[in-house]
PDB file of C-alpha atoms in Angstrom:
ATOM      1  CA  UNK A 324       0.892   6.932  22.724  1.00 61.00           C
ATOM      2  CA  UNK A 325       3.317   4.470  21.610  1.00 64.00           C
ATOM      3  CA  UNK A 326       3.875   1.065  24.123  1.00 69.00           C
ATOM      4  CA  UNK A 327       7.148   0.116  24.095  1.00 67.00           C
ATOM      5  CA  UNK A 328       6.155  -3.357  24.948  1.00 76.00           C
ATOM      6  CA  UNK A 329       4.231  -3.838  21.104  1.00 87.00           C
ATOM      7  CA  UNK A 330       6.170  -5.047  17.711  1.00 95.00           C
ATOM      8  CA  UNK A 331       7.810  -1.876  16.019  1.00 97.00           C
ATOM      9  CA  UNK A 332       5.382  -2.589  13.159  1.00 98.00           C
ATOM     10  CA  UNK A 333       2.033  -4.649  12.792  1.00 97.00           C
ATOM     11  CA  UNK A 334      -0.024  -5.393   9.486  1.00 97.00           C
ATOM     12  CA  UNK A 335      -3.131  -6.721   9.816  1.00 98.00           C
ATOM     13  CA  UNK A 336      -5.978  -7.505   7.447  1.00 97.00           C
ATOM     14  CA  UNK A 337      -4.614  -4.728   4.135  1.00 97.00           C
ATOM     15  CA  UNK A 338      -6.377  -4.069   1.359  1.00 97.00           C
ATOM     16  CA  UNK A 339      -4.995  -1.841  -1.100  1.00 96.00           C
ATOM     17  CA  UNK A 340      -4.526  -1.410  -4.844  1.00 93.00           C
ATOM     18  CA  UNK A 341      -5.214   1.170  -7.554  1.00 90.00           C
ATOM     19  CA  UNK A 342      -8.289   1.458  -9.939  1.00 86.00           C
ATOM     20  CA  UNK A 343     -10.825  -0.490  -8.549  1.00 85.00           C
ATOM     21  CA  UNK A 344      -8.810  -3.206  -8.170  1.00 88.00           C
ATOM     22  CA  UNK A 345      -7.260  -4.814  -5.116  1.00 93.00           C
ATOM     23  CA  UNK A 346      -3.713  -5.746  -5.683  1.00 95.00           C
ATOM     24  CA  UNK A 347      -3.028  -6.734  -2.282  1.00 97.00           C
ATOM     25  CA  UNK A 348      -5.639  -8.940  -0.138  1.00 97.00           C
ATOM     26  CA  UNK A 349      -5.629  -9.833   3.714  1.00 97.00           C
ATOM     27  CA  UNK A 350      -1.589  -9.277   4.063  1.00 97.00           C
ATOM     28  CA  UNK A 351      -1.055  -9.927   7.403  1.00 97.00           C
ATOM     29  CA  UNK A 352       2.643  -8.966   8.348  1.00 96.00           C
ATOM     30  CA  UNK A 353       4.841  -8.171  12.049  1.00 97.00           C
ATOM     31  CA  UNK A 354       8.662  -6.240  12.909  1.00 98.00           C
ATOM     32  CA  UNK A 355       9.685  -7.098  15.947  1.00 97.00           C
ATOM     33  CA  UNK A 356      12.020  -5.120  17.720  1.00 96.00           C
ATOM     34  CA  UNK A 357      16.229  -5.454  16.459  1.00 96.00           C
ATOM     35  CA  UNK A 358      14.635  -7.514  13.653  1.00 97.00           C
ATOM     36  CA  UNK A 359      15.391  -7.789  10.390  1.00 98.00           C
ATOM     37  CA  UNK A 360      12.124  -8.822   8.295  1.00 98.00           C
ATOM     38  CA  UNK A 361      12.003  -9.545   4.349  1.00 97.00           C
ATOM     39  CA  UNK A 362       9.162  -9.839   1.571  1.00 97.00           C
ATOM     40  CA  UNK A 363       9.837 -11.954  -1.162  1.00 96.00           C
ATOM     41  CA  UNK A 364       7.978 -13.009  -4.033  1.00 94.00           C
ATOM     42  CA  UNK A 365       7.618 -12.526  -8.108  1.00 92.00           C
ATOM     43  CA  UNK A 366       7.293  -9.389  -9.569  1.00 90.00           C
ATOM     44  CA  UNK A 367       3.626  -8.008  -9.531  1.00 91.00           C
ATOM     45  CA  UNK A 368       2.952  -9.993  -6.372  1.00 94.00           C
ATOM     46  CA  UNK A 369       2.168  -6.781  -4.275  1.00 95.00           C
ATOM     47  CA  UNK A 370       5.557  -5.964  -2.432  1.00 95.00           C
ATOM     48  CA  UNK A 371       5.783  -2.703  -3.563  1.00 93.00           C
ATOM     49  CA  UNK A 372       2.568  -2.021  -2.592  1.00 95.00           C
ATOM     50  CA  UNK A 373       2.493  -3.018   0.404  1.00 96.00           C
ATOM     51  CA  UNK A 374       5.175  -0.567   1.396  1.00 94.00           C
ATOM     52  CA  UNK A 375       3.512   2.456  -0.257  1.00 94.00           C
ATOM     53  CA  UNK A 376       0.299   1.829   1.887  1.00 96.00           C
ATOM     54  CA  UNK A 377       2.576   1.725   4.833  1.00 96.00           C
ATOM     55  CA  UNK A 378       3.970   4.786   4.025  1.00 94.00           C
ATOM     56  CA  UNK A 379       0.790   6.508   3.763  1.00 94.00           C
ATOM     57  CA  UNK A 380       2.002   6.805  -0.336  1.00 94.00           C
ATOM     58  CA  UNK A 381      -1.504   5.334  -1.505  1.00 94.00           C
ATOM     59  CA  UNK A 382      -4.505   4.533   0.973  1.00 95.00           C
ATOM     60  CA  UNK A 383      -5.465   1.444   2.724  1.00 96.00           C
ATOM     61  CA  UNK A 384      -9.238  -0.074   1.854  1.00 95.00           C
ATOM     62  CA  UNK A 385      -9.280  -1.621   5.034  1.00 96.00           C
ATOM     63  CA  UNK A 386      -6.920  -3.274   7.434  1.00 97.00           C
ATOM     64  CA  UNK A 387      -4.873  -1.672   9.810  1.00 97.00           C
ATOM     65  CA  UNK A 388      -1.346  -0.896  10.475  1.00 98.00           C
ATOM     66  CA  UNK A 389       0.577   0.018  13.878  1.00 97.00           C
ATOM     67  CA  UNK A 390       3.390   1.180  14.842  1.00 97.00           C
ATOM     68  CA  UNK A 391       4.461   0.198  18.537  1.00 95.00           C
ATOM     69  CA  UNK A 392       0.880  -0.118  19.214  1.00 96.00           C
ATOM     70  CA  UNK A 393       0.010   3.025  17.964  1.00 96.00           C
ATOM     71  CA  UNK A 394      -2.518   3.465  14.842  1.00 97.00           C
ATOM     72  CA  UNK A 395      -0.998   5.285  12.021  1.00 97.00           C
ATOM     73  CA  UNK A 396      -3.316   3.651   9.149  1.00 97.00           C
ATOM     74  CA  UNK A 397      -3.596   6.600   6.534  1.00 94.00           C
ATOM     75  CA  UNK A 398      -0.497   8.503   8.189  1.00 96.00           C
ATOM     76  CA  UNK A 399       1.005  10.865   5.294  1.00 96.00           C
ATOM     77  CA  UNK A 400       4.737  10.182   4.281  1.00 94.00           C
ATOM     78  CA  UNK A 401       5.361  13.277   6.341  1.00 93.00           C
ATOM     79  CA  UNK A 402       3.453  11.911   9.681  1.00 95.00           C
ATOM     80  CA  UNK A 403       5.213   8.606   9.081  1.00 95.00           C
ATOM     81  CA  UNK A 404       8.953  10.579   8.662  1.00 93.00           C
ATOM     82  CA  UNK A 405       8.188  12.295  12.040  1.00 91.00           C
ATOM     83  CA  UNK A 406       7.096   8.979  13.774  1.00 94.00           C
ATOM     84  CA  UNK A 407      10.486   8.027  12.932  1.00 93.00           C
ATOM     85  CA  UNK A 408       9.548   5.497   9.917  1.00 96.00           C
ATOM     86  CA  UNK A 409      12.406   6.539   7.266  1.00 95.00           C
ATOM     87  CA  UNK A 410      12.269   5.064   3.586  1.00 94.00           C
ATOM     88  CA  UNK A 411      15.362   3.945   1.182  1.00 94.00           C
ATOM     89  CA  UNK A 412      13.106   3.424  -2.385  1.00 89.00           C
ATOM     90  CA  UNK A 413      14.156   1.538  -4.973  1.00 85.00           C
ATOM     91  CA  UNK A 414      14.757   3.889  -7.765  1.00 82.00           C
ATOM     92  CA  UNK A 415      17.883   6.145  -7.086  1.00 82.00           C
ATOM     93  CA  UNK A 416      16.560   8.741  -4.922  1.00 86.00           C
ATOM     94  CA  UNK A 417      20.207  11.128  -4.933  1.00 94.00           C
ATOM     95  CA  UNK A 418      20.919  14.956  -6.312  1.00 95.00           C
ATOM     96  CA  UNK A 419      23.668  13.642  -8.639  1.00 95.00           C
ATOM     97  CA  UNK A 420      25.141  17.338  -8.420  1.00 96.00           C
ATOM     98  CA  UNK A 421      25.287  17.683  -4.687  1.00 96.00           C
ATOM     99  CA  UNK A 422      28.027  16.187  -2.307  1.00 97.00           C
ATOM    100  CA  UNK A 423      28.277  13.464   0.174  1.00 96.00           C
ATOM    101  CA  UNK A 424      26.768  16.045   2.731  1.00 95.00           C
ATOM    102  CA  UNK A 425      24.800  17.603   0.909  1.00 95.00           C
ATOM    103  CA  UNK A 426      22.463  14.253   0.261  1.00 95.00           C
ATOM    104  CA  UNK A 427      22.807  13.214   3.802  1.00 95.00           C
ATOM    105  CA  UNK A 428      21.888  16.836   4.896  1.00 93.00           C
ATOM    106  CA  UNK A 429      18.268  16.269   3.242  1.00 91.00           C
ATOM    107  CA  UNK A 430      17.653  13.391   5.300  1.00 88.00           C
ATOM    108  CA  UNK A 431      16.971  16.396   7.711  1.00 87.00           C
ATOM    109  CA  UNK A 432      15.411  18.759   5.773  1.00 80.00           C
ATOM    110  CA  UNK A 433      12.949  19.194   8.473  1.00 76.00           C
ATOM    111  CA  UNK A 434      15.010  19.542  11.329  1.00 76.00           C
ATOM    112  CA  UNK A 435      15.553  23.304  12.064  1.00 75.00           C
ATOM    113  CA  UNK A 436      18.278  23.023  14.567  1.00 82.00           C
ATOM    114  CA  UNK A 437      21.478  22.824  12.661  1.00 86.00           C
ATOM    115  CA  UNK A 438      23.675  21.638  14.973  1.00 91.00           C
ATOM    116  CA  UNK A 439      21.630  18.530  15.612  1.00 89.00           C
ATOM    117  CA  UNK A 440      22.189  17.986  11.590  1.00 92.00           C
ATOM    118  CA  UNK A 441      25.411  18.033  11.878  1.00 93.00           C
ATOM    119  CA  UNK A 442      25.668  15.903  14.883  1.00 94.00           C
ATOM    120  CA  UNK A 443      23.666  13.487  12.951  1.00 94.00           C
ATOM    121  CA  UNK A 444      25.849  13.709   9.836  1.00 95.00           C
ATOM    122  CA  UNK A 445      29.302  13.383  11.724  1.00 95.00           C
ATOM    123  CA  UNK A 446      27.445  10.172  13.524  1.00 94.00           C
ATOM    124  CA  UNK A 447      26.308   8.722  10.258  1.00 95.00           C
ATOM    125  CA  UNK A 448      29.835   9.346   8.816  1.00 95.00           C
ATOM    126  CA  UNK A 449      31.450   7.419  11.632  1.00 94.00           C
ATOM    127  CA  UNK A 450      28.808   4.208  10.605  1.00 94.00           C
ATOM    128  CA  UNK A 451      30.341   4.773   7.159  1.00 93.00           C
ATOM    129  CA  UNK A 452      34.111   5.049   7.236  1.00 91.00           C
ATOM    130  CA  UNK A 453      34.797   4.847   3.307  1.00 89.00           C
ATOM    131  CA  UNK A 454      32.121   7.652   2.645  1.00 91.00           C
ATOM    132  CA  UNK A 455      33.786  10.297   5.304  1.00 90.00           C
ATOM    133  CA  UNK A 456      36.986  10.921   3.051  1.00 90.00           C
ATOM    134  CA  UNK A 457      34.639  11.843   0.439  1.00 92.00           C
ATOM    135  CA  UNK A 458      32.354  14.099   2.183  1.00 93.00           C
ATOM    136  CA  UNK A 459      32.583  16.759  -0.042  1.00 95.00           C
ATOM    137  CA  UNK A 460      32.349  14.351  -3.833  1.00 96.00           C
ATOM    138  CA  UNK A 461      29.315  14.647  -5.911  1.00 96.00           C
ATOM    139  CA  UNK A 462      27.652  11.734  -5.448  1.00 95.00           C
ATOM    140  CA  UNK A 463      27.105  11.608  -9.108  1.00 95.00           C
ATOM    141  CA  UNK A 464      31.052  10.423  -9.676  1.00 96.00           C
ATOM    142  CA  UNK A 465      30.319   7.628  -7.145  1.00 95.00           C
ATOM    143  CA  UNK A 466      29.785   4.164  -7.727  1.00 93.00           C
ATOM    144  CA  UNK A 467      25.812   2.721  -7.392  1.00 92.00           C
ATOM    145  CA  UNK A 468      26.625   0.581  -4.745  1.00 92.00           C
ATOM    146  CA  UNK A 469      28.330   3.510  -2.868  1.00 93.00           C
ATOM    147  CA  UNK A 470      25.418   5.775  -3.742  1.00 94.00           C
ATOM    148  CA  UNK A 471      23.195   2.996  -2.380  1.00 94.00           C
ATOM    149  CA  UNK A 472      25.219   3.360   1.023  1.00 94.00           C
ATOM    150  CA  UNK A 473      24.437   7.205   0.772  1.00 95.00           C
ATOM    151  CA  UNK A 474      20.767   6.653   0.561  1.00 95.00           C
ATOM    152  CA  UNK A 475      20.758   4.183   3.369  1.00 95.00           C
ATOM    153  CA  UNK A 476      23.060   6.801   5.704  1.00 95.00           C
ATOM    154  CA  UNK A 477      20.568   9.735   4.449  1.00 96.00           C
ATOM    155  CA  UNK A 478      17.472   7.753   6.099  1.00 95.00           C
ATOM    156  CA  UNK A 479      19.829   7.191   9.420  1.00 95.00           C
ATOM    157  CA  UNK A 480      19.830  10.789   9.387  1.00 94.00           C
ATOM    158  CA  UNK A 481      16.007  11.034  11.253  1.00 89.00           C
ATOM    159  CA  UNK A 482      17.330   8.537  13.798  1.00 91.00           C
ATOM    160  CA  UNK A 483      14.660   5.909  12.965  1.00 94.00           C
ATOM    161  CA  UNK A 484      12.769   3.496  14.717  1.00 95.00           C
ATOM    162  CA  UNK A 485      11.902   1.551  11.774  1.00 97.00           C
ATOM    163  CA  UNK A 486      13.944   1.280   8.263  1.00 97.00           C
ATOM    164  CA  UNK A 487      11.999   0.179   4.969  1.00 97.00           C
ATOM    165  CA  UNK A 488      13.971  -0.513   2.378  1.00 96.00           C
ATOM    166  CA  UNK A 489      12.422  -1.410  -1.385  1.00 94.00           C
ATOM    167  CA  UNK A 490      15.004  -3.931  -2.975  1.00 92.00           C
ATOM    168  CA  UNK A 491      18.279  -2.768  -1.975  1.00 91.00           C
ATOM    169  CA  UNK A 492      20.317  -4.317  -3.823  1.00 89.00           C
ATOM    170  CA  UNK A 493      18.380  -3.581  -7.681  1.00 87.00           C
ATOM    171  CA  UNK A 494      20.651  -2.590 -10.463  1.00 86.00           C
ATOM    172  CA  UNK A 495      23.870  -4.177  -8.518  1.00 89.00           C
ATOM    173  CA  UNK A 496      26.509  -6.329  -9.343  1.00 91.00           C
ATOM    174  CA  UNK A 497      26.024  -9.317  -7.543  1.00 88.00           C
ATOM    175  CA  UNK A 498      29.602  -8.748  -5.195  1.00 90.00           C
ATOM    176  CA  UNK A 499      27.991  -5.128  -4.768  1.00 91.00           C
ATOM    177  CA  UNK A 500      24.634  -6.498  -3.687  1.00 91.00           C
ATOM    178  CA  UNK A 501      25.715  -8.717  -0.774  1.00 92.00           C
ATOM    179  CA  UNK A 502      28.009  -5.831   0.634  1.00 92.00           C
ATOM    180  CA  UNK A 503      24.894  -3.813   0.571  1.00 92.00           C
ATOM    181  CA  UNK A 504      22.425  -6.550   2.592  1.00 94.00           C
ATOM    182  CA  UNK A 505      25.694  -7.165   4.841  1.00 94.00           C
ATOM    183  CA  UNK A 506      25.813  -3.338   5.541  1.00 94.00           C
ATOM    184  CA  UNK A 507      21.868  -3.751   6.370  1.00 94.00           C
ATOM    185  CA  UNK A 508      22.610  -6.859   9.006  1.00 95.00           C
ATOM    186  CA  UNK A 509      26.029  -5.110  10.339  1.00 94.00           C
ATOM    187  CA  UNK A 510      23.139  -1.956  11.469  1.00 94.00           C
ATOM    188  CA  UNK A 511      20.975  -3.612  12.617  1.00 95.00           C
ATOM    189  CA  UNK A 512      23.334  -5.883  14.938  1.00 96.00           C
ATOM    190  CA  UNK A 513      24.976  -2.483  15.838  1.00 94.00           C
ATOM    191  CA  UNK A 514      22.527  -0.242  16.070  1.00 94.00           C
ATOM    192  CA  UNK A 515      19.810  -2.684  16.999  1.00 95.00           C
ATOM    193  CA  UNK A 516      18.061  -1.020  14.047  1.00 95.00           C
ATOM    194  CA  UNK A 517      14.346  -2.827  12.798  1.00 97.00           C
ATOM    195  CA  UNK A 518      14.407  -3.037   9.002  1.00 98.00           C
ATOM    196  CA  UNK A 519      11.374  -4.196   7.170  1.00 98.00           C
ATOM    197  CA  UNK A 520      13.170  -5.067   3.673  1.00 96.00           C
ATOM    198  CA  UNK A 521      11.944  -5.943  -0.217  1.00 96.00           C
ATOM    199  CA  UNK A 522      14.376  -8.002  -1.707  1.00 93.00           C
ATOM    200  CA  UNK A 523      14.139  -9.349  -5.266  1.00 89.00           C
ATOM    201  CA  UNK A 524      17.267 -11.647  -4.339  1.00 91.00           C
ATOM    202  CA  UNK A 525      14.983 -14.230  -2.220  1.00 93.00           C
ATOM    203  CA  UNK A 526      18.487 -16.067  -0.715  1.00 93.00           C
ATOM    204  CA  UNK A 527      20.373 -12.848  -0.369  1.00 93.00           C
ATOM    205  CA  UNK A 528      17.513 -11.534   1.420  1.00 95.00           C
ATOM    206  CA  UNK A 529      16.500 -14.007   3.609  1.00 96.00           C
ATOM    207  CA  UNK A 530      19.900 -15.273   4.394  1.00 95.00           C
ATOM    208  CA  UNK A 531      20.499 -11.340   6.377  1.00 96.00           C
ATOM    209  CA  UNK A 532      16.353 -11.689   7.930  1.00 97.00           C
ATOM    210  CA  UNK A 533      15.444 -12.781  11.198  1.00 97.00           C
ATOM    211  CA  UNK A 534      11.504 -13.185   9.583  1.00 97.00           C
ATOM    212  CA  UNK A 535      10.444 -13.758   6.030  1.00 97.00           C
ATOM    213  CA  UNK A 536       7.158 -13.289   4.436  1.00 97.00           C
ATOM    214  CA  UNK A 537       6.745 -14.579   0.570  1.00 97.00           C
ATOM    215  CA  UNK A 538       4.001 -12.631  -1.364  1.00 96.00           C
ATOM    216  CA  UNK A 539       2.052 -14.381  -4.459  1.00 95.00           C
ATOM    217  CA  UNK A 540      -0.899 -12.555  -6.003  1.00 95.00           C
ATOM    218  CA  UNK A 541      -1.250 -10.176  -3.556  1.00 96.00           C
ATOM    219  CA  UNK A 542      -1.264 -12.194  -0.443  1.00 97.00           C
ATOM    220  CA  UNK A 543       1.079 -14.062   2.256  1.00 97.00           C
ATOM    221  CA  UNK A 544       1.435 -17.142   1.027  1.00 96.00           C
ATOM    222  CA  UNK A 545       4.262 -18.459   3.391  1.00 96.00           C
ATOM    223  CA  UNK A 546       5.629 -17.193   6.855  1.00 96.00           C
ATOM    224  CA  UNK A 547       8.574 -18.319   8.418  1.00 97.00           C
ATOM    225  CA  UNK A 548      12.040 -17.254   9.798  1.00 97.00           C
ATOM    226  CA  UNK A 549      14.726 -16.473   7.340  1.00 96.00           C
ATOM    227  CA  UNK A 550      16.518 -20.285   7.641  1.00 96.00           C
ATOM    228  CA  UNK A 551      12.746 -21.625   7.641  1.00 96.00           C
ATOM    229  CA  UNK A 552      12.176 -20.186   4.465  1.00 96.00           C
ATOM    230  CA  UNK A 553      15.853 -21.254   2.514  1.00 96.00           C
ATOM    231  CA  UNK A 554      14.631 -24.785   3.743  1.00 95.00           C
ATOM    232  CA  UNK A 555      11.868 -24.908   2.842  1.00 95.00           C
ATOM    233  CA  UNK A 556      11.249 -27.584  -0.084  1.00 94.00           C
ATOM    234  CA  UNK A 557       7.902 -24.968  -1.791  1.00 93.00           C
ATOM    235  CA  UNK A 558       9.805 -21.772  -1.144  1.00 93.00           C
ATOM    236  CA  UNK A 559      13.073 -23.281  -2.446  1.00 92.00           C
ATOM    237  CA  UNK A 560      11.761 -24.520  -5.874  1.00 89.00           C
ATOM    238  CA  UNK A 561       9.689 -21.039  -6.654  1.00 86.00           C
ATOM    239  CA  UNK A 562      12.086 -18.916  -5.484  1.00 84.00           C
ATOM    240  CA  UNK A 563      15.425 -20.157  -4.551  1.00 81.00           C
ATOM    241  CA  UNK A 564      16.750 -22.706  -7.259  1.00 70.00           C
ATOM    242  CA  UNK A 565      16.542 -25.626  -5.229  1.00 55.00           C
ATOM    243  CA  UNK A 566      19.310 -25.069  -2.787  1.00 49.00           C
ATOM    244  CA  UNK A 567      20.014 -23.295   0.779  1.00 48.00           C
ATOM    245  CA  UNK A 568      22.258 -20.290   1.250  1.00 46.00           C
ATOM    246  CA  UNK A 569      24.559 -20.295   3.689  1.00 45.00           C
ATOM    247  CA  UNK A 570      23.641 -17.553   6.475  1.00 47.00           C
ATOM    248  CA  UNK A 571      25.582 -15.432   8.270  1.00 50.00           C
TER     249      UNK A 571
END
């Protein structure tokens, strides 16, 4: 049974990769509850994944993972979804053709009871004010940062305990990008939502994160919390450009 008491999500000891080969090694990582936690690190380091083997997408080699205590090392996607682990991927996950609703409505395409679908869809609606006048658009007119904000109310829909989210903000304009990762920080603070975040934008990312975790060749190569990180003189010359954001 879950304990209510543990971190939302533990990582301990993974091995993973594809082939014979091991692309990630020993990553060690935690979610605490109402956090906001974010990977960083060069392409190919192993971010990616690292969220598929949490997702039960490929299988773990060893290691384990928890969630609020509870073992769910080589859960399926579906097991995971019911657990109340929702996903946003990277690539643009949206049926161009359908509406607003229609998207979010798939966020529940397990749930059976109607109603509770659209109780969940008027709630998600109400989190995003500029989507609700266009309820019935095809998300296909839409912008990609407000398809982006349909893909992050669609994995609201479940109710989750736990939000991963594989680089929000790819393929945005930079303005676009920072509304997106302030949307992120503006749920969790009001929902007390956990998010467990990839962000190729290192300062964007760790300027919204209560905990940061920097990936190089598969592995953890630096822990720390978000303003930790952006001061850190190592972190800031590989992956910041020298200087600190300025958090929120």
């Amino acid at each position: 049974m879950p304990d209510p008491a543990a971190p939302v999500l533990e990582v301990e000891g993974l091995y993973a990769g594809y082939g014979s080969a091991d692309v990630i090694k020993a990553v060690d990582l935690r979610v605490n509850e109402q956090e906001v936690v974010c990977v960083i690190g060069p392409n190919g380091a192993g971010k990616s994944t690292v969220f598929n083997v949490i997702y039960g997408f490929i299988p773990a080699r060893s290691g384990r993972i928890r969630f609020r205590g509870e073992d769910v090392t080589g859960s399926s996607p579906r097991q995971m979804l019911h657990r109340g682990i929702t996903i946003v991927p990277q690539q643009r996950s949206l049926f161009p053709q359908m509406t607003v609703v229609e998207n979010l409505e798939m966020g529940m395409y397990l749930q059976r009871n109607r109603q509770r679908v659209r109780d969940r869809i008027d709630y998600v609606l109400q989190l995003f004010p500029d989507l609700a006048g266009r309820a019935k658009q095809a998300v296909g007119t839409m912008s990609g940062g407000e398809q982006r904000m349909i893909e992050i109310g669609r994995a609201l829909m479940w109710e989750p305990g736990l939000l991963l989210m594989d680089e929000p903000s790819a393929g945005l304009a930079p303005k676009i990008s920072a509304t997106v990762l302030d949307t992120v920080l503006r749920l969790n603070r009001q929902l007390g939502l956990a998010v467990l975040l990839i962000e190729q934008n290192a300062r964007q990312g760790l300027r919204i994160s209560h905990q940061g975790f920097v990936m190089e060749l598969g592995t953890v190569s630096y822990t720390g919390t978000g303003d930790e990180l952006l001061e850190n003189p190592e972190v800031q010359r590989a992956f910041l450009g020298g200087s600190r954001a300025v958090r929120k």
